[in-house]
Amino acid sequence: IVQPKTSIILFGATGDLAKRKLYPSIYSLFLSGKLSDNFVVIGAARRPWSDAELRENVKKAIEETHLSNERIDEFCQHFFYLPFDVTNTESYLKLKHKLEELEAKFEIPGNRIYYMAMAPQFFGTIAIQLKKEGVTQSEGWNRLVIEKPFGHDLPSAQKLNNEIREAFSEDQIYRIDHYLGKEMVQNIEVIRFANAIFEPLWNNRHISNIQITSSEVLGVEDRGGYYETSGALRDMVQNHLLQMVLLLSMDPPIRLATNEVRSEKIKVLRAIRPISTDEASDYFIRGQYAAGEISGSEVPGYRQEKNVKEDSTTETFVAGKLLIDNHRWAGVPFYVRTGKRMAVKSTKIVVQFKDLPLNVYTQKSEDMTIHPNLLVIHIQPDEGITLILNGKKVGLLGETIPVDLEFKNNSIDGVNTPEAYERLIYDCMLGDATNFAHWDEVNLSWALIDPISKAWAESNEEIEQYVSGTMGPKSSEQLLSNDGFKWWALK
Ligand code: NAD
């Protein structure tokens, strides 16, 4: 196992992300032997904590996520706290000295990860100040990890990018899209490129459409304030869902190296048909959750949530159709949908294969047609794949029934499946940026999304409501039925 000697500087160390995801992930890396004794974590945030307080909180965070707290005290000895004001020069000088002191003590050769887990408006300032005060002038490598959201439209993303690029080069920047750290998202490449039976079929001659669903049962909880400035299109489609479209549609890279994978993703992203503001409603629809019932209890509508305007038009559901104008995909719609307060919590991809040219069997289904072959890639909560084929119906001649060939990861190595963040932090330590978003991807994806946001911002139409606990508004069904398809509802 490679154990990169690294300092991690965590901006936003007292925050929610640090507590729920980052501390537990760093601990898992520690337990699995991926951190040597030569690592430190410097937590920087506003509160006047001490090292002891940070360590207490790290411990608590780990007790909430891990079954055991093996070697926890030893682990916590690597954590240090620095009260930090992002706009104050003094803070950066203190950070520099602290780093030099700790790197000497822990024998770390100046390798530094700056992890931005703070409100995004500070990302640019921090990056610029780190350079200006000489923090990034260490002997080793310096890398910047940036959380989402990367801007809220193309101009703001460009501005942020220009700011961070003043201090870090593109290959030092690791833009987090935590979906790319998920086991089964990474597995899309394995399914496609390590199996002889799929890739020959992976095109418009054999695939009729691809459906990507990421549904949540939760509402906005206490994040109403943030969500009002974002909405499902910016929060989910621009980044996570588009990334899944790219992994499903890109050409096979010549090698699994960062630049090769990225260039294939960028190539296919450039082939996605742009959607103008005028035609946005033909391709994308939106909805907002109304009151309803979830697991037997009443839940309020979005407009009744805390910090949400009574007449808010923020979308909590999006469904859309993307067309890829290249040889492989011309004519194959990629449907995406995501929403809050839906019937189930699930992220999955359904690849629907084309029907046979001639069907000699009948199936006692509503339309007497044979069930299409489906490849389902389950991302969460279950991880695995299901291939739906047709088998003979027992006892009846000339009739078929769909049969599932199923592979579920969690029955095999569930507890050992690494958290997305664990993988991404380790990748960053190794200098592998394959599962992070390149600026060109961010740039092109905002360019694709902005006209749709604009159409919605300018629209006078009432936003369609859907009852909480359902699979979204009617227009979502319509989007597919217009093309002769339907969303596959699968376990
Ligand atoms: P949070 O509000 O819980 O934490 C913010 C942190 O920033 C705190 O540690 C606070 O002390 C620090 N901070 C704020 N202003 C500061 C200042 N002026 N000087 C110094 N420190 C300051 O936020 P969060 O939920 O942890 O989110 C952090 C980032 O991660 C955001 O960009 C968010 O979009 C992103 N993110 C969060 C989640 C999540 O699950 N919480 C998921 C994905 C992405």
Coordinates of C-alpha atoms in Angstrom, one line a residue, residues 75-393:
F75 CA -5.4 8.7 15.3
C76 CA -6.4 11.9 17.1
Q77 CA -2.8 12.7 17.9
H78 CA -2.4 13.7 14.3
F79 CA -5.1 16.4 14.6
F80 CA -4.4 20.1 15.3
Y81 CA -6.7 23.1 15.4
L82 CA -6.1 26.6 14.2
P83 CA -8.6 29.4 14.8
F84 CA -8.9 31.0 11.4
D85 CA -10.3 34.1 9.8
V86 CA -10.2 33.7 6.0
T87 CA -9.9 37.5 5.4
N88 CA -7.1 38.1 7.8
T89 CA -3.5 37.9 6.6
E90 CA -2.3 37.0 10.1
S91 CA -4.3 33.7 9.9
Y92 CA -2.3 32.6 6.8
L93 CA 1.0 33.4 8.4
K94 CA 0.1 31.4 11.5
L95 CA -1.0 28.5 9.2
K96 CA 2.4 28.6 7.5
H97 CA 4.3 28.4 10.7
K98 CA 2.1 25.7 12.1
L99 CA 2.6 23.6 8.9
E100 CA 6.4 24.0 9.1
E101 CA 6.5 23.1 12.7
L102 CA 4.3 20.0 12.3
E103 CA 5.9 18.9 9.1
A104 CA 9.3 18.9 10.9
K105 CA 7.8 16.9 13.8
F106 CA 6.0 14.3 11.6
E107 CA 8.6 14.2 8.9
I108 CA 6.3 15.3 6.1
P109 CA 8.2 16.6 3.0
G110 CA 5.9 19.6 2.5
N111 CA 3.1 17.7 0.7
R112 CA -0.1 19.7 1.3
I113 CA -3.7 19.3 0.6
Y114 CA -5.9 22.3 1.1
Y115 CA -9.4 21.1 1.5
M116 CA -12.1 23.7 1.1
A117 CA -15.1 22.6 3.2
M118 CA -16.4 26.1 3.8
A119 CA -19.1 28.3 2.2
P120 CA -18.2 28.6 -1.5
Q121 CA -17.9 32.4 -1.4
F122 CA -14.6 32.0 0.4
F123 CA -12.9 29.5 -2.0
G124 CA -11.4 32.2 -4.2
T125 CA -10.1 34.4 -1.3
I126 CA -8.5 31.4 0.5
A127 CA -6.7 30.2 -2.6
I128 CA -5.4 33.7 -3.4
Q129 CA -4.2 34.3 0.2
L130 CA -2.5 30.9 0.4
K131 CA -0.3 31.9 -2.5
K132 CA 0.2 35.5 -1.4
E133 CA 1.4 34.6 2.0
G134 CA 3.7 32.0 0.7
V135 CA 1.9 29.0 2.3
T136 CA 1.9 27.1 -1.0
Q137 CA 5.7 27.5 -1.4
S138 CA 6.6 24.2 0.2
E139 CA 9.2 21.7 -0.9
G140 CA 6.6 19.1 -1.8
W141 CA 3.4 19.2 -3.8
N142 CA 0.4 21.4 -3.1
R143 CA -3.1 20.5 -4.1
L144 CA -6.4 22.2 -3.7
V145 CA -9.6 20.3 -3.1
I146 CA -12.8 22.2 -3.9
E147 CA -16.3 21.2 -2.7
K148 CA -19.4 21.8 -4.7
P149 CA -21.0 24.1 -5.8
F150 CA -18.5 25.2 -8.3
G151 CA -20.4 28.5 -9.1
H152 CA -24.1 28.8 -9.7
D153 CA -23.9 29.5 -13.5
L154 CA -21.2 29.8 -16.1
P155 CA -20.1 33.4 -15.3
S156 CA -19.7 32.8 -11.6
A157 CA -17.9 29.5 -12.2
Q158 CA -15.6 31.3 -14.5
K159 CA -14.9 33.9 -11.9
L160 CA -14.2 31.3 -9.2
N161 CA -12.0 29.4 -11.6
N162 CA -10.0 32.5 -12.5
E163 CA -9.4 33.2 -8.8
I164 CA -8.2 29.7 -7.9
R165 CA -6.1 29.5 -11.0
E166 CA -4.2 32.6 -9.8
A167 CA -2.8 30.4 -7.1
F168 CA -3.0 26.8 -8.4
S169 CA -2.5 25.3 -11.8
E170 CA -5.2 23.1 -13.3
D171 CA -3.4 19.9 -12.4
Q172 CA -3.2 21.0 -8.7
I173 CA -7.0 21.5 -8.6
Y174 CA -9.3 18.6 -7.5
R175 CA -13.0 19.5 -7.9
I176 CA -15.0 17.2 -5.9
D177 CA -18.1 15.5 -7.4
H178 CA -18.7 12.9 -4.7
Y179 CA -20.7 10.8 -7.1
L180 CA -17.5 10.1 -8.9
G181 CA -16.1 8.5 -5.7
K182 CA -19.0 6.0 -5.4
E183 CA -18.1 2.4 -6.0
M184 CA -20.8 1.7 -8.5
V185 CA -20.3 4.9 -10.4
Q186 CA -16.7 3.9 -10.9
N187 CA -18.0 0.4 -11.8
I188 CA -19.8 1.8 -14.8
E189 CA -16.4 1.8 -16.5
V190 CA -15.7 -1.7 -15.4
I191 CA -19.0 -3.0 -16.7
R192 CA -18.5 -1.3 -20.0
F193 CA -14.8 -1.8 -20.6
A194 CA -14.0 -5.1 -18.9
N195 CA -16.9 -7.2 -20.4
A196 CA -16.9 -8.4 -23.9
I197 CA -20.7 -8.7 -24.1
F198 CA -21.7 -5.0 -23.5
E199 CA -19.4 -2.8 -25.4
P200 CA -20.4 -4.2 -28.8
L201 CA -24.0 -3.4 -28.0
W202 CA -23.2 0.0 -26.5
N203 CA -24.6 2.2 -29.3
N204 CA -27.7 3.4 -31.1
R205 CA -28.1 0.1 -33.0
H206 CA -28.9 -1.8 -29.9
I207 CA -29.8 0.6 -27.1
S208 CA -33.1 2.5 -27.3
N209 CA -32.7 4.8 -24.4
I210 CA -30.9 5.3 -21.1
Q211 CA -32.6 6.4 -17.9
I212 CA -30.8 7.9 -14.9
T213 CA -32.7 8.4 -11.7
S214 CA -31.5 9.9 -8.4
S215 CA -34.4 10.2 -6.0
E216 CA -34.5 11.2 -2.4
V217 CA -37.2 10.7 0.2
L218 CA -36.0 13.6 2.4
G219 CA -37.1 17.2 1.8
V220 CA -34.8 20.2 2.1
E221 CA -34.6 19.7 5.9
D222 CA -32.9 22.8 7.4
R223 CA -31.1 23.7 4.2
G224 CA -34.0 25.7 2.8
G225 CA -31.9 28.9 2.6
Y226 CA -29.2 27.3 0.5
Y227 CA -31.7 25.4 -1.6
E228 CA -33.6 28.5 -2.5
T229 CA -30.5 29.8 -4.3
S230 CA -29.9 26.5 -6.0
G231 CA -32.7 24.1 -6.9
A232 CA -32.4 20.6 -8.3
L233 CA -31.0 21.5 -11.7
R234 CA -27.9 23.2 -10.3
D235 CA -27.6 21.0 -7.2
M236 CA -27.8 17.7 -9.0
V237 CA -28.1 17.8 -12.8
Q238 CA -25.2 20.1 -13.7
N239 CA -22.7 18.0 -11.8
H240 CA -23.7 14.5 -10.6
L241 CA -26.3 13.4 -13.3
L242 CA -24.3 14.8 -16.1
Q243 CA -21.2 13.1 -14.9
M244 CA -23.1 9.8 -15.0
V245 CA -24.2 10.6 -18.5
L246 CA -20.6 11.1 -19.5
L247 CA -19.3 7.9 -18.0
L248 CA -22.1 6.0 -19.8
S249 CA -21.6 7.6 -23.1
M250 CA -17.9 8.3 -23.6
D251 CA -15.8 6.3 -25.9
P252 CA -13.4 3.8 -24.3
P253 CA -10.3 5.6 -23.3
I254 CA -7.0 4.2 -24.6
R255 CA -5.8 3.9 -21.0
L256 CA -7.3 4.5 -17.6
A257 CA -5.2 7.6 -17.0
T258 CA -6.6 10.9 -15.9
N259 CA -6.0 12.8 -19.1
E260 CA -7.3 10.0 -21.3
V261 CA -10.6 9.6 -19.4
R262 CA -11.1 13.3 -19.1
S263 CA -10.5 13.9 -22.8
E264 CA -13.1 11.2 -23.7
K265 CA -15.6 12.8 -21.3
I266 CA -15.0 16.2 -22.7
K267 CA -15.4 14.9 -26.2
V268 CA -18.8 13.5 -25.6
L269 CA -19.9 16.5 -23.5
R270 CA -19.2 18.6 -26.6
A271 CA -21.4 16.3 -28.6
I272 CA -24.5 16.8 -26.3
R273 CA -27.0 18.8 -28.3
P274 CA -27.3 22.4 -26.8
I275 CA -30.7 23.3 -25.6
S276 CA -31.7 26.9 -26.2
T277 CA -33.9 28.9 -23.8
D278 CA -36.8 28.8 -26.3
E279 CA -36.8 25.1 -26.6
A280 CA -36.0 24.3 -22.9
S281 CA -39.6 23.1 -22.2
D282 CA -39.3 20.4 -24.9
Y283 CA -36.3 18.9 -23.1
F284 CA -36.6 19.7 -19.4
I285 CA -39.5 19.9 -17.0
R286 CA -39.5 20.8 -13.3
G287 CA -41.7 20.3 -10.3
Q288 CA -41.9 21.2 -6.6
Y289 CA -43.1 19.0 -3.8
A290 CA -46.5 19.6 -2.2
A291 CA -47.6 18.2 1.1
G292 CA -48.1 14.5 1.2
E293 CA -47.4 11.4 3.2
I294 CA -44.1 9.6 3.7
S295 CA -44.0 6.3 5.5
G296 CA -47.4 7.0 7.1
S297 CA -46.7 10.5 8.3
E298 CA -47.8 13.9 6.9
V299 CA -45.0 16.1 5.5
P300 CA -45.3 19.7 4.6
G301 CA -44.9 21.1 1.0
Y302 CA -41.7 22.8 -0.1
R303 CA -43.3 26.3 0.3
Q304 CA -44.0 25.6 3.9
E305 CA -40.4 24.7 4.8
K306 CA -38.2 26.9 6.9
N307 CA -36.4 29.7 5.0
V308 CA -38.4 29.1 1.8
K309 CA -40.5 31.8 0.2
E310 CA -44.3 31.2 0.3
D311 CA -44.4 31.7 -3.5
S312 CA -41.0 30.1 -4.2
T313 CA -40.5 28.8 -7.8
T314 CA -37.4 26.8 -6.9
E315 CA -37.6 23.3 -8.4
T316 CA -37.2 20.3 -6.1
F317 CA -37.6 17.9 -9.1
V318 CA -36.1 17.9 -12.6
A319 CA -36.5 15.5 -15.5
G320 CA -34.7 16.1 -18.7
K321 CA -33.8 14.6 -22.0
L322 CA -30.3 14.9 -23.5
L323 CA -29.4 13.9 -27.0
I324 CA -25.8 13.2 -28.1
D325 CA -25.1 14.0 -31.7
N326 CA -22.3 11.6 -32.5
H327 CA -22.1 8.4 -34.5
R328 CA -22.5 6.2 -31.4
W329 CA -25.5 7.9 -29.9
A330 CA -27.5 9.8 -32.5
G331 CA -31.2 9.1 -31.8
V332 CA -30.8 7.6 -28.3
P333 CA -32.3 9.8 -25.6
F334 CA -30.6 9.9 -22.2
Y335 CA -33.2 10.7 -19.7
V336 CA -32.3 12.1 -16.3
R337 CA -34.5 12.8 -13.3
T338 CA -33.9 13.8 -9.7
G339 CA -36.0 15.1 -6.9
K340 CA -36.7 15.4 -3.2
R341 CA -39.6 13.9 -1.3
M342 CA -40.0 11.1 -3.8
A343 CA -41.3 7.6 -3.1
V344 CA -38.0 6.0 -2.7
K345 CA -34.3 6.9 -2.0
S346 CA -32.4 5.4 -4.9
T347 CA -29.8 6.1 -7.5
K348 CA -29.9 3.9 -10.5
I349 CA -29.3 3.7 -14.2
V350 CA -31.5 1.7 -16.6
V351 CA -30.1 0.9 -20.1
Q352 CA -33.0 -0.2 -22.3
F353 CA -32.1 -2.3 -25.3
K354 CA -34.0 -2.2 -28.5
D355 CA -36.7 -4.7 -29.3
L356 CA -36.0 -7.7 -31.5
P357 CA -36.8 -7.2 -35.2
L358 CA -39.3 -10.0 -35.1
N359 CA -41.0 -11.3 -32.0
V360 CA -42.2 -14.9 -32.3
Y361 CA -43.3 -15.0 -28.6
T362 CA -46.0 -13.4 -26.8
Q363 CA -46.1 -12.4 -23.2
K364 CA -49.2 -11.9 -21.3
S365 CA -48.5 -8.3 -20.5
E366 CA -50.7 -5.3 -21.3
D367 CA -49.5 -4.8 -24.8
M368 CA -48.6 -8.4 -25.6
T369 CA -45.1 -7.4 -26.5
I370 CA -42.0 -9.1 -25.2
H371 CA -40.2 -7.4 -22.3
P372 CA -37.2 -5.4 -23.4
N373 CA -33.8 -6.4 -22.1
L374 CA -32.7 -4.0 -19.4
L375 CA -29.3 -3.5 -17.8
V376 CA -29.9 -1.9 -14.4
I377 CA -26.9 -0.4 -12.6
H378 CA -27.8 0.2 -8.9
I379 CA -25.7 3.0 -7.4
Q380 CA -27.4 3.4 -4.0
P381 CA -28.6 2.3 -1.5
D382 CA -27.9 -1.1 -3.0
E383 CA -24.9 -1.5 -5.2
G384 CA -24.9 -3.9 -8.0
I385 CA -26.3 -4.8 -11.4
T386 CA -29.3 -6.6 -12.7
L387 CA -29.7 -7.9 -16.2
I388 CA -33.3 -8.5 -17.3
L389 CA -33.6 -11.2 -19.8
N390 CA -36.6 -13.2 -21.0
G391 CA -37.1 -16.8 -20.0
K392 CA -39.6 -19.4 -20.9
K393 CA -42.8 -19.3 -18.8

